[in-house]
Amino acid sequence: MTAVRTPKQPRSIQTKKRIMRAAFHLYAHKGIHGTNSREIAQKAGVSIGSFYSYFKNKKTLLLEMLEDYLNRHFLAIWKPIEKITINNMGRADIRWLIESVFAAYGISPEFHSQTHALRYSDPDINQVYERERTREVTQIQSLLESNRHRMRISDPEAAAIVIHNAVENVAHTAKFIGPKTDEKALIDALADMIYDFLIFGRQPE
Amino acid sequence: MTAVRTPKQPRSIQTKKRIMRAAFHLYAHKGIHGTNSREIAQKAGVSIGSFYSYFKNKKTLLLEMLEDYLNRHFLAIWKPIEKITINNMGRADIRWLIESVFAAYGISPEFHSQTHALRYSDPDINQVYERERTREVTQIQSLLESNRHRMRISDPEAAAIVIHNAVENVAHTAKFIGPKTDEKALIDALADMIYDFLIFGRQPE
Amino acid sequence: MTAVRTPKQPRSIQTKKRIMRAAFHLYAHKGIHGTNSREIAQKAGVSIGSFYSYFKNKKTLLLEMLEDYLNRHFLAIWKPIEKITINNMGRADIRWLIESVFAAYGISPEFHSQTHALRYSDPDINQVYERERTREVTQIQSLLESNRHRMRISDPEAAAIVIHNAVENVAHTAKFIGPKTDEKALIDALADMIYDFLIFGRQPE
Amino acid sequence: MTAVRTPKQPRSIQTKKRIMRAAFHLYAHKGIHGTNSREIAQKAGVSIGSFYSYFKNKKTLLLEMLEDYLNRHFLAIWKPIEKITINNMGRADIRWLIESVFAAYGISPEFHSQTHALRYSDPDINQVYERERTREVTQIQSLLESNRHRMRISDPEAAAIVIHNAVENVAHTAKFIGPKTDEKALIDALADMIYDFLIFGRQPE
DNA sequence: TATGAATGAGCTTTCATTCAT
DNA sequence: GATGAATGAAAGCTCATTCAT
């Protein structure tokens, strides 16, 4: 049977969080496959038995962590959106958004990249990611629609996908490569590229 | 300790290639961590003993596979470069290059993504990838330099990094998501974005 | 070390019984080794802490359950004995007894068989069973003695053992195999066999 | 993947047999659930890795052992059948058969009883046993048919079931209780009971 | 040189039991 | 008294690697 504990008491909730935080750090540093459950429990300061009373198995832990992480990721990007002039976006607004994405990728490029790679061999992970991707592309697409009158793009969905990918992955790579890169320059280049694309873009012949 | 064989006879070379091909397929389908050495040997039609006479250990196999893969990847992109008007690039040339990248990512987005994720926890893998990234960015940067007179970009290195990332990752994502995506539209959007950025781009204030 | 509670208040007694009943059902359906203590407590509607205040450990629970079960088993067989013409038994009386045994095995052939099997590796269980077996064989033997004048058996103890085994195990098997078996036919055959054996049996040469 | 080794080389076959023999002894002495795989491997003088290259898991080992055991059991009973006057059975023939059964139960009453008990919670075990039971009852029934002209039993199948159960279980119990029991007396009583039942049995009214 | 049997460290997971709240 | 969070020994099983044949 071995039902998983659904924590209600404050103590329980804290314990569960401690485990997830410990796993997060270890996964980032030693790799998901290079970290075992004992290690996670130990780092969280709980027994291995506790670990398994909060998570059915290691996979479940990973899925919960991923949902959690992607939510934080999403919020880090889109929470500051109120500061943007939604239906009259300028270069500064685009730059602001890009900076949010860079900040979001600062949470943990390691965890991001590793879980992303698991999409190929793990349908459950893939599903979580696909849901997230859709959510983000939709967000961008609706921004584009709000500014449609000023734009010349013919296919807002393709544009949203391209922009989403470009920004996310430049940010990801930048964060990974680390302080060597001139982040400011990258953000500027990206902002230019996207702004020109959206506002000055010629209609595809 | 049996020394690792450096195959010189044609038959040996064939065997080694068979092992690498078997591993490549299995890694793509079941994940690197979901594939064990017995399985690889079996699929390659050799004994596990043979496997270990060709590769010191599994890690060595992976590194050799990665070098091999990245070479194929690089060539797939840059071999058709002769067909490009190097120092007077137009939108069509850019489009052509992007198509090459998309084709290169068709080789195995699965293997690519998985090995990429290992960079965080495995310095050896990271090194191989870093070398490759530099090689590719340099390639783009030199293309930009050749067309500098027609461009207004202020920081060619940042531009090269941004373009490299944007293209590679859009291609990667497109190949992964599969036939659902309208690949043609993505390539068009990317070509527009990059062309406008390079040729019509305003000087950053 | 919290002492085990010896329940005297009615509510306590009820709780203890609830636990035993829950265990009894689970053991029968999922096997003794396939059932864990949390499951028992849950099905009984008590906390695991309560469980251990009623039973020192799982083994104690099992022993108490077994004593309980074997008492019910014994009574189910021998309570209707008053209806038998003790010292002038006929075929009908034998049949009547056999039917009681079949009924007794209806209580739980699963629990019976499982605990029986533990005799080999568990001396405590074995002791309880041995005591019970002796009690039942003695009962049969005394019935045989009461009818000795009409019988030709030379060794009443051997006869008692043989009869005891034959009846118990045919009943057990019949109950286990289930409705497929024609229980009536089995009971008839058994009654014939035993009656002929006892009343018409020739002296062993 | 982890394919199970199908032993072909003599060395392999020996190793597999050694494991099964070790398990057989341990299961009989410490109980199936009281024996772990490490212990079995150790007693067999092989590594735990070897154990699992010959058996997919512990359950598979048990099933193979059971098939093996029941075959030996069956042969021990029915191999000496040639010495019986098949279609004119007398008391001596019956006694001879009963002795075979007693001998067969001498192989391992402990293993027998324990696996038998698992029938309730394990459908695979149950299936193996049910197949065996049918095979044995059929054997007895065909013996009864061959002697039908001398018998008065009305339902050969019920008779076969009753006899089968009676003999097997008396033998089982006798072997288990051990030297305390006067085995000779039991066999005599059984032979009398069955002979009288078959040959002198009155027709059920 | 090729084979595949053998190894055993190490991993995931379970569950009887305790004890702080 | 009752609760259920916490414990950790112990079990089943995998798999990279070695080495006798």
mmCIF file of C-alpha atoms in Angstrom, chain C residues 7 10-24 44 54-55 61 64-65 68:
data_model
loop_
_atom_site.group_PDB
_atom_site.id
_atom_site.type_symbol
_atom_site.label_atom_id
_atom_site.label_comp_id
_atom_site.label_asym_id
_atom_site.label_seq_id
_atom_site.Cartn_x
_atom_site.Cartn_y
_atom_site.Cartn_z
ATOM 1 C CA PRO C 7 -8.048 -3.904 27.446
ATOM 2 C CA PRO C 10 -15.651 -2.393 26.492
ATOM 3 C CA ARG C 11 -14.462 0.226 24.052
ATOM 4 C CA SER C 12 -10.912 -1.049 24.213
ATOM 5 C CA ILE C 13 -12.045 -4.600 23.697
ATOM 6 C CA GLN C 14 -13.986 -3.509 20.663
ATOM 7 C CA THR C 15 -10.946 -1.758 19.218
ATOM 8 C CA LYS C 16 -8.783 -4.798 19.714
ATOM 9 C CA LYS C 17 -11.366 -6.965 17.998
ATOM 10 C CA ARG C 18 -11.600 -4.522 15.119
ATOM 11 C CA ILE C 19 -7.877 -4.770 14.562
ATOM 12 C CA MET C 20 -7.976 -8.546 14.607
ATOM 13 C CA ARG C 21 -10.868 -8.649 12.194
ATOM 14 C CA ALA C 22 -9.143 -6.255 9.820
ATOM 15 C CA ALA C 23 -5.980 -8.341 9.904
ATOM 16 C CA PHE C 24 -7.985 -11.494 9.343
ATOM 17 C CA ALA C 44 -9.317 -1.125 11.406
ATOM 18 C CA TYR C 54 -2.801 -3.292 21.684
ATOM 19 C CA PHE C 55 -0.188 -5.674 20.298
ATOM 20 C CA LEU C 61 -1.105 -10.308 16.766
ATOM 21 C CA GLU C 64 -3.611 -14.218 19.198
ATOM 22 C CA MET C 65 -5.461 -14.446 15.912
ATOM 23 C CA ASP C 68 -8.870 -17.262 18.338
#
